[in-house]
Coordinates of C-alpha atoms and ligand atoms in Angstrom, one line a residue:
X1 CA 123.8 -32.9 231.8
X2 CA 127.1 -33.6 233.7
X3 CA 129.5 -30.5 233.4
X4 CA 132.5 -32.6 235.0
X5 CA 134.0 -33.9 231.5
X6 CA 134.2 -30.3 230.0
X7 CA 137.6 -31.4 228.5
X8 CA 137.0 -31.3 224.8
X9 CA 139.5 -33.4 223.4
X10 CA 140.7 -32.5 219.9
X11 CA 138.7 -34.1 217.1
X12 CA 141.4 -33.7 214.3
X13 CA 145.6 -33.2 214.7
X14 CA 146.6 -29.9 213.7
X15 CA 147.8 -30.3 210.2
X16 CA 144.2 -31.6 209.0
X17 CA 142.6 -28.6 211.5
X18 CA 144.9 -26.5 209.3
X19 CA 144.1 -28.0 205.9
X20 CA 140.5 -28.0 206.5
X21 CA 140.2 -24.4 207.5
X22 CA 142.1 -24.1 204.6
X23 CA 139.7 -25.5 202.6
X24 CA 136.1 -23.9 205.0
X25 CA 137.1 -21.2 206.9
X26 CA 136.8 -18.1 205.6
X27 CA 138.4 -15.9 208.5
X28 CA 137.4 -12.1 209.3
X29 CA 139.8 -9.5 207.5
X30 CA 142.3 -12.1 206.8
X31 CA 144.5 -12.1 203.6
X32 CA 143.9 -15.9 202.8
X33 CA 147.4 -16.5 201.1
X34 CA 148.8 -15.8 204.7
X35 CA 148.1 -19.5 205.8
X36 CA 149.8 -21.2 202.9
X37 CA 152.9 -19.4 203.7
X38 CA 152.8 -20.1 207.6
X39 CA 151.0 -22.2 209.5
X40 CA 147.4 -20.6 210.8
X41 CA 147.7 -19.9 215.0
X42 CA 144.9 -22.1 216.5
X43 CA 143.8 -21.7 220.0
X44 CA 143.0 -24.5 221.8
X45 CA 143.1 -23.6 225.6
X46 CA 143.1 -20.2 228.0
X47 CA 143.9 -20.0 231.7
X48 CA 144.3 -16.8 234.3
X49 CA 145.5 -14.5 231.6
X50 CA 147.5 -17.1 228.9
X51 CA 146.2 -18.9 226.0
X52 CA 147.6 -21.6 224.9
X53 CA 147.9 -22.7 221.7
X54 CA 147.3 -26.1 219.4
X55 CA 151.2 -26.9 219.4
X56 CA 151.0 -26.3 223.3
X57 CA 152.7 -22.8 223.7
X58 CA 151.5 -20.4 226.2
X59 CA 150.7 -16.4 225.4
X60 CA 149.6 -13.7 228.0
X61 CA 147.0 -12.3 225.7
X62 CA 148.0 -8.6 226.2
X63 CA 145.1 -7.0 224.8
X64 CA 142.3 -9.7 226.0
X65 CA 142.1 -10.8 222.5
X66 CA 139.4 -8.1 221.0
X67 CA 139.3 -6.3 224.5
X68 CA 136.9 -8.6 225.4
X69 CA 138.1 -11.0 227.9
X70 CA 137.7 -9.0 230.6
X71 CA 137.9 -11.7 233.0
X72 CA 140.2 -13.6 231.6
X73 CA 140.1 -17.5 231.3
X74 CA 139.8 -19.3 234.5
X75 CA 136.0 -18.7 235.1
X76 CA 134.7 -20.5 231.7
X77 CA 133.3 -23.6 234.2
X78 CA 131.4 -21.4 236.2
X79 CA 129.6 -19.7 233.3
X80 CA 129.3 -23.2 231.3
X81 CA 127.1 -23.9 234.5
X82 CA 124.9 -21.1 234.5
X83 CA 124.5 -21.7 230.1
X84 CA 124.1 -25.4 230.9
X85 CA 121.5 -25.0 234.1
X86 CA 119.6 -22.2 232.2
X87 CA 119.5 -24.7 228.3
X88 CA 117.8 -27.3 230.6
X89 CA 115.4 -24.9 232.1
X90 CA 114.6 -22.6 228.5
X91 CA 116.1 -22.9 225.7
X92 CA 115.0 -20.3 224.2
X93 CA 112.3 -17.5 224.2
X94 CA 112.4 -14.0 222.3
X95 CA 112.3 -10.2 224.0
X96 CA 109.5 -9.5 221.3
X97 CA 106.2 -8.5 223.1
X98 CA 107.2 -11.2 225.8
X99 CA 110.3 -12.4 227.7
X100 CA 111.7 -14.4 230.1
X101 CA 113.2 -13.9 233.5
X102 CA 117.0 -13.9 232.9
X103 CA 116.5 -10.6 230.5
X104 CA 114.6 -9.1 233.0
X105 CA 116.8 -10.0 235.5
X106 CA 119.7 -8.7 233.5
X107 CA 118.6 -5.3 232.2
X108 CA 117.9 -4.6 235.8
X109 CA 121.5 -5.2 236.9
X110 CA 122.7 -3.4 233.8
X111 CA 120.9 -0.6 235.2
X112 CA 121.8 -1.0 238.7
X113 CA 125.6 -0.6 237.4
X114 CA 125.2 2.5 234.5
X115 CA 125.5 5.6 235.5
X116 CA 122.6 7.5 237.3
X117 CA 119.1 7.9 235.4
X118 CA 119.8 5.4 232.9
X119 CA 117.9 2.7 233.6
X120 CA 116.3 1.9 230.2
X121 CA 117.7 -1.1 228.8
X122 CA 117.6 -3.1 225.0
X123 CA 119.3 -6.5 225.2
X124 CA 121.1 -7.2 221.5
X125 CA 122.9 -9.9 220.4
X126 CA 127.2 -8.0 219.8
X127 CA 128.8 -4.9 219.6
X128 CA 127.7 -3.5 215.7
X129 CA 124.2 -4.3 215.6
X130 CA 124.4 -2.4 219.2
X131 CA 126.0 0.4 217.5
X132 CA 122.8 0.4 214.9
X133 CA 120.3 0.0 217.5
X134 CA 121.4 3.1 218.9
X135 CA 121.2 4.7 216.1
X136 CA 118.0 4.0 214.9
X137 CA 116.7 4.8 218.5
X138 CA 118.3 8.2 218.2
X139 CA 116.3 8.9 214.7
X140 CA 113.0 7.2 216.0
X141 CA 113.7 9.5 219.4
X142 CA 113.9 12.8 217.2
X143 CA 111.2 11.5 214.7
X144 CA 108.2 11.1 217.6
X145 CA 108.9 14.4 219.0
X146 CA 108.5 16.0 215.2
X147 CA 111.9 16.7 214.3
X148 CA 113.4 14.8 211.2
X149 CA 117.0 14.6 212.3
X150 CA 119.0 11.3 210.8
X151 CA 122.8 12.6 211.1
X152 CA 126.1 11.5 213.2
X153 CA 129.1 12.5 214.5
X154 CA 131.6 10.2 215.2
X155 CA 135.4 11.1 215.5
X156 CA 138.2 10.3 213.3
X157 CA 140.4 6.7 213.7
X158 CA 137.1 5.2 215.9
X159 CA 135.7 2.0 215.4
X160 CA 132.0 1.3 215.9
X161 CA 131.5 -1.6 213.7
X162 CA 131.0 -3.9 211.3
X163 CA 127.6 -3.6 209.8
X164 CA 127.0 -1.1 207.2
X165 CA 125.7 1.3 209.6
X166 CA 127.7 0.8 212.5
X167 CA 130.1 0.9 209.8
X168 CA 129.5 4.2 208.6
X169 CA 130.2 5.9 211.3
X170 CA 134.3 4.4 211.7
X171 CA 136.4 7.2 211.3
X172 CA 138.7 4.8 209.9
X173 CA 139.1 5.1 206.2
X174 CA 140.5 1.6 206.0
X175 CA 137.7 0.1 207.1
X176 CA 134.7 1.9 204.6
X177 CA 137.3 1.1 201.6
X178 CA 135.9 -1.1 199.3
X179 CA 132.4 -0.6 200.4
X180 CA 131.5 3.1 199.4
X181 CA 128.9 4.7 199.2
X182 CA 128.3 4.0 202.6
X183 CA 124.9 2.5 203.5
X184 CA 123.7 5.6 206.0
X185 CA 124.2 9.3 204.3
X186 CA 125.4 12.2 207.0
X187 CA 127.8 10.7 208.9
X188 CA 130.4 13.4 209.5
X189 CA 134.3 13.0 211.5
X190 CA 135.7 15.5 213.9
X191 CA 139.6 15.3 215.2
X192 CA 139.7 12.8 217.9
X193 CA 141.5 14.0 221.2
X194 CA 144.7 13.1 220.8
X195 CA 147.7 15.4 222.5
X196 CA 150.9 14.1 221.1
X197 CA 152.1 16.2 218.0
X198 CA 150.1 19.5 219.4
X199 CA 152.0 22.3 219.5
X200 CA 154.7 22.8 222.4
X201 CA 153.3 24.7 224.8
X202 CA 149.8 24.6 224.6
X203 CA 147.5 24.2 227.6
X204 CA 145.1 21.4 228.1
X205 CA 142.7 23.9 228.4
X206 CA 143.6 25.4 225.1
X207 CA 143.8 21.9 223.9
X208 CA 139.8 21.2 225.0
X209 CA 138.3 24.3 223.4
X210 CA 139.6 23.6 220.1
X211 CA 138.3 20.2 220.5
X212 CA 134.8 21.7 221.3
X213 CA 135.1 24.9 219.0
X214 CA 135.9 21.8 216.3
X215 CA 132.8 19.6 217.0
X216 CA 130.5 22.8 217.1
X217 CA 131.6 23.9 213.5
X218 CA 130.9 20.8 212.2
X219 CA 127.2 20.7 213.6
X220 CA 126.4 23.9 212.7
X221 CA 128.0 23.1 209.1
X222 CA 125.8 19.9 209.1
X223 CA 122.4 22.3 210.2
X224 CA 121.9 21.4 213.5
X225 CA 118.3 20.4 213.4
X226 CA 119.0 17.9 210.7
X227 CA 121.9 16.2 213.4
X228 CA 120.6 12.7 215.5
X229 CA 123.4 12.3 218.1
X230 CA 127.2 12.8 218.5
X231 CA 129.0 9.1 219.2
X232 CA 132.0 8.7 220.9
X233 CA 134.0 6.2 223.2
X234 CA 134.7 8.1 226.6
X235 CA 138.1 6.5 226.0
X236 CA 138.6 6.0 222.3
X237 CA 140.1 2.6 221.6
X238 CA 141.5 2.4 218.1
X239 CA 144.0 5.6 217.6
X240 CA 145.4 3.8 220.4
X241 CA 143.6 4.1 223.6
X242 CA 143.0 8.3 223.9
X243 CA 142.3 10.1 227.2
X244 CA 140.4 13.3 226.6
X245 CA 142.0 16.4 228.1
X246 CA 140.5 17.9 231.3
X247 CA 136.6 19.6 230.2
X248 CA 136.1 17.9 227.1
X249 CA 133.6 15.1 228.3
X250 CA 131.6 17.6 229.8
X251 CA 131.8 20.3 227.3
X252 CA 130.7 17.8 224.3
X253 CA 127.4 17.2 226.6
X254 CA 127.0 20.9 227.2
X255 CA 127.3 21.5 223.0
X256 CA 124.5 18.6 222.6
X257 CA 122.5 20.1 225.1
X258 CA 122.9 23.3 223.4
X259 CA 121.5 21.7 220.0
X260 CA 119.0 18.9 220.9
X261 CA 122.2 16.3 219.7
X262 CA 121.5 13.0 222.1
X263 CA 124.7 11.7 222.8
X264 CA 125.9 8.1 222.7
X265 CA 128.8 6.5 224.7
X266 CA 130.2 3.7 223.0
X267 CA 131.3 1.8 225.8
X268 CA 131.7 -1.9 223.7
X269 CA 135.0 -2.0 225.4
X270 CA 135.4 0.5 227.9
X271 CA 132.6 -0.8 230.4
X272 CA 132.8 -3.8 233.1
X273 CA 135.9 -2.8 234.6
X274 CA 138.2 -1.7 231.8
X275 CA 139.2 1.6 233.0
X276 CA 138.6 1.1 236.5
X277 CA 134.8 1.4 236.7
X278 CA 131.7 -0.2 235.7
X279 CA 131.4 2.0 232.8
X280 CA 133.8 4.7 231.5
X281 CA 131.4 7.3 231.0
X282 CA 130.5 7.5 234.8
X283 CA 134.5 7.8 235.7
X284 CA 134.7 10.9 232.9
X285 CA 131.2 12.5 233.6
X286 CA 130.5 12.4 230.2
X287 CA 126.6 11.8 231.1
X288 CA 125.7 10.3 227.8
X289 CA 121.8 10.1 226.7
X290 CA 122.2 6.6 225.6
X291 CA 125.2 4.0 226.5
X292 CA 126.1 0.9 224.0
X293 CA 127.8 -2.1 225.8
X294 CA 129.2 -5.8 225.0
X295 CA 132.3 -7.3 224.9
X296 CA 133.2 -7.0 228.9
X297 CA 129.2 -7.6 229.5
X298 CA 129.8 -11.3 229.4
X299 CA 133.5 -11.2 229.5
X300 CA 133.0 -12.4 225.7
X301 CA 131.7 -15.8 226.9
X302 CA 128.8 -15.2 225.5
X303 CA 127.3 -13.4 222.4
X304 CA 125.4 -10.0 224.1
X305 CA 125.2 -6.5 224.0
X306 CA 123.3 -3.6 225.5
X307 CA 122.0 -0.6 224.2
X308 CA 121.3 1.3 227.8
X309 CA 118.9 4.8 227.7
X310 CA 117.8 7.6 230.0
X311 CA 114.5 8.3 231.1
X312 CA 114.4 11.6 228.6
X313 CA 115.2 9.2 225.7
X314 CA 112.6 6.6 226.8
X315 CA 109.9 8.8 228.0
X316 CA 108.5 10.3 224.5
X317 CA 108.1 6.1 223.3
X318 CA 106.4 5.3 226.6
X319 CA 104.1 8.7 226.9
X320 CA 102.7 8.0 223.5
X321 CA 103.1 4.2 223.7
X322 CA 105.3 4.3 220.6
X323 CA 107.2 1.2 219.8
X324 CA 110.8 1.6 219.2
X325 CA 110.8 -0.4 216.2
X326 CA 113.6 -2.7 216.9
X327 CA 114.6 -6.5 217.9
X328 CA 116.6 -9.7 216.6
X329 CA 115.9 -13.2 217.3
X330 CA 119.1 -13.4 219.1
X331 CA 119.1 -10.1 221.4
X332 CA 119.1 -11.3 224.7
X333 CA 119.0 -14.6 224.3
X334 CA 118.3 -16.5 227.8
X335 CA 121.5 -18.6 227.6
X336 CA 123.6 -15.4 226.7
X337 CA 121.7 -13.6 229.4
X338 CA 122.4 -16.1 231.9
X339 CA 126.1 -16.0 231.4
X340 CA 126.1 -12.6 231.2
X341 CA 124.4 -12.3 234.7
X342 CA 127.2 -14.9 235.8
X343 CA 130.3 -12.5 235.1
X344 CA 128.6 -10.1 236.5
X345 CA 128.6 -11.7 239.6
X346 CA 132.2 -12.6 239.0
X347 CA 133.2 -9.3 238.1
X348 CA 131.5 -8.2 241.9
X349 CA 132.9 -11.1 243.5
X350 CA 136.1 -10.2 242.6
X351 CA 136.2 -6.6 242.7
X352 CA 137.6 -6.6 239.5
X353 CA 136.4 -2.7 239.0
X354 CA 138.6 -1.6 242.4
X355 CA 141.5 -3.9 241.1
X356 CA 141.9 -2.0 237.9
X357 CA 142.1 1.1 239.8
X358 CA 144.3 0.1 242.2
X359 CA 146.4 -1.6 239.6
X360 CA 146.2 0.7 236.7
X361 CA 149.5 3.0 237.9
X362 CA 151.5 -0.1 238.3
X363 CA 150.4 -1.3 234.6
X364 CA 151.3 2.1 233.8
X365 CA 154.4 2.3 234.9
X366 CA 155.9 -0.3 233.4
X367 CA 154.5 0.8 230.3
X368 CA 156.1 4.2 230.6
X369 CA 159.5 2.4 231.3
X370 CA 159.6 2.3 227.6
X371 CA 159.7 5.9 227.1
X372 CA 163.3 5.3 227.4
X373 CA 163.5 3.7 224.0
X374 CA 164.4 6.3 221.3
X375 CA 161.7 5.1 219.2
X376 CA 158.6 5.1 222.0
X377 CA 157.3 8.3 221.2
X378 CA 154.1 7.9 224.1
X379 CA 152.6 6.1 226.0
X380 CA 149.0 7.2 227.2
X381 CA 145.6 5.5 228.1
X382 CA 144.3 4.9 231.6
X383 CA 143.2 2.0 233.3
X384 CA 143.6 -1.9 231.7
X385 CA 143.8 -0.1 228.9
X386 CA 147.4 1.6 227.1
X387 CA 149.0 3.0 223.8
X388 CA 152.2 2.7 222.6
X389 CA 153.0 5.4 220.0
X390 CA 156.1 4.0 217.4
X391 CA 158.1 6.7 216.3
X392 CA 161.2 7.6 214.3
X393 CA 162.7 9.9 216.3
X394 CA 161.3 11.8 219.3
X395 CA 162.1 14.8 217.6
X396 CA 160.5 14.6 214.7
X397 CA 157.8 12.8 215.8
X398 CA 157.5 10.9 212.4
X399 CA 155.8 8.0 212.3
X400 CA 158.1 5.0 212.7
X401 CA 158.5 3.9 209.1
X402 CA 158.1 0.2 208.9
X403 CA 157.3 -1.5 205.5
X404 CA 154.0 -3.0 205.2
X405 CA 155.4 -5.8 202.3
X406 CA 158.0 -7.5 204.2
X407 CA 161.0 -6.4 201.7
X408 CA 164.3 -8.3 203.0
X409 CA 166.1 -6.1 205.2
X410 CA 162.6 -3.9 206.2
X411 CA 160.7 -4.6 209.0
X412 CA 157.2 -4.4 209.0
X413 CA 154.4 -4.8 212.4
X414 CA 154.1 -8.2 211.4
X415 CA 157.7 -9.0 212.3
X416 CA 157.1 -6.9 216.0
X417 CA 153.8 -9.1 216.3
X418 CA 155.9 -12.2 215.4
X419 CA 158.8 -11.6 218.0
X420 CA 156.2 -10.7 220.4
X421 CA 154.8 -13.9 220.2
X422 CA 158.4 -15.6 220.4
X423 CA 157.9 -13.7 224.1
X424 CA 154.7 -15.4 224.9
X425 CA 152.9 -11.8 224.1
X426 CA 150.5 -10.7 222.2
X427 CA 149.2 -7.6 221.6
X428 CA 147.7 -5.5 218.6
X429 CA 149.1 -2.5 216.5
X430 CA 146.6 0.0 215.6
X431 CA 147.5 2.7 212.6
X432 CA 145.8 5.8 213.2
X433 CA 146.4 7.8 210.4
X434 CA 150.2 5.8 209.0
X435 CA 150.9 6.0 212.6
X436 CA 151.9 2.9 214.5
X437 CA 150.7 2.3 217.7
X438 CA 150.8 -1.0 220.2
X439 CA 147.3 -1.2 221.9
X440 CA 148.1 -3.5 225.6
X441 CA 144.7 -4.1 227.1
X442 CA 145.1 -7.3 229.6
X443 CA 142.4 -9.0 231.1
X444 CA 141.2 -7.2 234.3
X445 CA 142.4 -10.2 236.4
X446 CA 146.2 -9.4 235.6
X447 CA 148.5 -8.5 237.8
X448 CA 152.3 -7.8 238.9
X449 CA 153.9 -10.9 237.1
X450 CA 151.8 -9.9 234.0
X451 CA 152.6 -7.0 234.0
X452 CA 156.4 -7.8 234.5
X453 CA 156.1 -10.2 231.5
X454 CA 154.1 -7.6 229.3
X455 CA 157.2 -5.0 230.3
X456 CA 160.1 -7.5 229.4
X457 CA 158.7 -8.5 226.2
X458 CA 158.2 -5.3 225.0
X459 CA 161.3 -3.7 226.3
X460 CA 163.6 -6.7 224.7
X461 CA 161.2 -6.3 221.7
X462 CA 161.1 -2.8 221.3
X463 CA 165.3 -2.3 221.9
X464 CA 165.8 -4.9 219.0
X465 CA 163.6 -2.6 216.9
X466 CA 165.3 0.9 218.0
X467 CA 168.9 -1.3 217.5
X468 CA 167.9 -2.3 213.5
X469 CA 166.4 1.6 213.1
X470 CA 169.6 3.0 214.1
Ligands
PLP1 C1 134.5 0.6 220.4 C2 133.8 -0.5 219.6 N1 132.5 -0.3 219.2 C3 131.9 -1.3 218.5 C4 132.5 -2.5 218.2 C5 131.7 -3.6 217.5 O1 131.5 -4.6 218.3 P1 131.3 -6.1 217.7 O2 132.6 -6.6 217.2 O3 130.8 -6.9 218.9 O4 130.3 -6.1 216.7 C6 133.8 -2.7 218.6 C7 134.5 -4.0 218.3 O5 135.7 -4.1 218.4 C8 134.5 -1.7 219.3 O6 135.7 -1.8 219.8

């Protein structure tokens, strides 16, 4: 196969790519009416950190488009390579009772990177069915050692999926709408850590122990032997990207310790380099029993996940030579595999972990710029990866009170996320609770003029926006 005519020219012009999705594709959470009303964005192209689109604009995807991207889009060729050398070699071959060298080569470099003593490793095919594996492993863990334990915690505004078990355990109501019952009973929600809106005054300290006085009461309420594991991001994403206070990480392992509770890091985004590391729970000692990863695993070039387990999680299925009852066709699947082990290699090539922390304050600064802005209430997060809380007023701290219907002479997030684009940005809003907040997570190869184009957009952006509130 010759990979120098990678150039895929368009097959059909962009008003019949528009009618015919029209008429086929059925996008994910998308209000269909939208695209008779405006044209549908199609992406045709990506390079360093823009994508361009079919009419030939150019965007700096702000939030590497499902905080995925994590090396942005100049190193496609050299992962078509290792997809096209490893199709020619094996197609295919399953992880059920057998495998084949890329997995194994892969779930040993997983484990070379994750935090000490987790070495155990599930390949899986994205983020959700992760989420589930994980899950299951946590039951199948207590059910061989005699206990009958089946519950979650997870904490409010979260997302962990899409299935109906990762499902279950979103702390966004938005997202179980519609679909209650949920599939898995005794999935409980604690507050998440967010500091903005505590009260004046109060320590972090303070701040931690309610947090951990919170998630005990709700085990004990649940019965503690009847609780599985305790799930959380060590950066929580959706709520818009929130840094626990000082103790919490390793006060939530203490509490599991205290009741048999495995806990699970849900590092789907926050692994590979996002906050400065290869995975988040490392860089906040949360020492989790069990890790889930994907989108920044193969930079989302290709479809795999991990579900990544200590030796104390592992060694009750091995001892007893228990199967953990688990497996798709798809998880790790040798071409996904090999271009995962390829931006792996990238990712250490380019030190893309030591450029996030060396770059994170600069990102952060000119994030924090905005505070200015009457309506930028805060701006928190920590490396590649920032919030933008929308206010009012500073004062009151109320929610900035766009309209969701587009009523002339309203504005709604759709209008911000329209000018945006008219910047060449994008980014996502996120509404924890009604409260509006700008997620900005650019790929880990950005850099000083991305960053000075994220800043201008938003600032012009975000002044028009104070200017119509006033
Ligand atoms: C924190 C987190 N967990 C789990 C998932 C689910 O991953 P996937 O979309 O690959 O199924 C996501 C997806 O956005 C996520 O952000």
């Amino acid at each position: 196969m010759s990979t120098s005519s990678t150039a895929i020219a368009p097959t059909l012009s962009a008003t019949s790519l528009r009618q015919s999705a029209k008429n086929h594709l059925w996008r994910f959470s998308s209000d269909m009416t939208l695209a008779d009303r405006e044209p549908l964005p199609i992406f045709v192209s990506g390079k360093g950190c823009y994508v361009q689109d079919i009419e030939g604009r150019s965007y700096l995807d702000g939030i590497s488009t499902l905080g995925c991207v994590n090396l942005g889009y100049s190193f496609g060729a050299e992962m078509g390579a290792a997809a096209a050398a490893q199709l020619t070699e094996l197609g295919f071959h399953s992880n059920f009772g057998s495998t084949h060298p890329r997995a194994i080569e892969l779930a040993e470099k997983i484990a070379s990177l994750a935090p000490s003593g987790m070495e155990r490793v599930i390949l899986l095919p994205d983020g959700s069915t992760a989420i589930d594996a994980a899950w299951k492993l946590a039951r199948q863990y207590h059910t061989i050692r005699g206990d009958q334990r089946w519950k979650a915690i997870s904490r409010n505004d979260a997302y962990h999926g899409t299935t109906l078990g990762s499902g279950s355990l979103n702390g966004i109501a938005a997202f179980r709408h519609g679909f209650e019952p949920m599939l898995a009973p005794g999935v409980s929600h604690i507050r998440n850590a967010v500091r903005y809106r505590r009260p004046e005054g109060e320590t972090e300290e303070h701040f931690t122990q309610t947090l951990l006085g919170e998630l005990e009461a709700q085990i004990l309420n649940e019965d503690p032997s009847t609780v599985a594991m305790v799930l959380m991001e060590p950066v929580q994403t959706s709520g818009g990207c929130i840094v626990p206070p000082k103790g919490y990480a390793a006060g939530v392992r203490e509490i599991c310790d205290r009741y048999g509770i495995l806990l699970a890091a849900d590092e789907v985004i926050t692994a590979f380099g996002r906050l400065g590391a290869w995975f988040g729970s490392e860089l906040l000692e949360m020492k989790p029993d069990i890790i889930i990863t994907a989108k920044g695993l193969s930079s989302a070039h290709g479809a795999i996940a991990a579900v990544v387990a200590s030796e104390e999680v592992y060694d009750p299925f091995y001892s007893k030579g228990i199967p953990f009852v688990h497996g798709n066709t798809f998880g790790g699947h040798p071409v996904q595999a090999a271009i995962a082990l390829k931006n792996i290699e990238i990712l250490e090539r380019e030190g893309i972990p030591g450029h996030v922390r060396s770059n994170s304050a600069e990102l952060r600064g000119t994030l924090e710029k905005l505070l200015d802005l009457p309506i930028v209430g805060d701006v928190r997060g920590t490396g590649f990866m920032y919030g933008i809380e929308l206010v009012q007023d500073k004062e009151s701290k109320e929610p900035f009170p766009f309209s969701q219907n587009g009523t002339p002479g309203t504005v709604s997030p759709a209008d911000v996320h329209k000018r945006l684009m008219d910047e060449g940005v994008m980014i996502r809003f996120n509404f924890p609770g009604q409260t509006p907040v700008i997620s900005v997570m650019p790929p880990l190869v950005a850099d000083t003029p991305e960053f000075e184009h994220l800043g201008a957009a938003l600032t012009k952006v975000l002044s028009e926006l104070s200017d119509f509130a006033a």
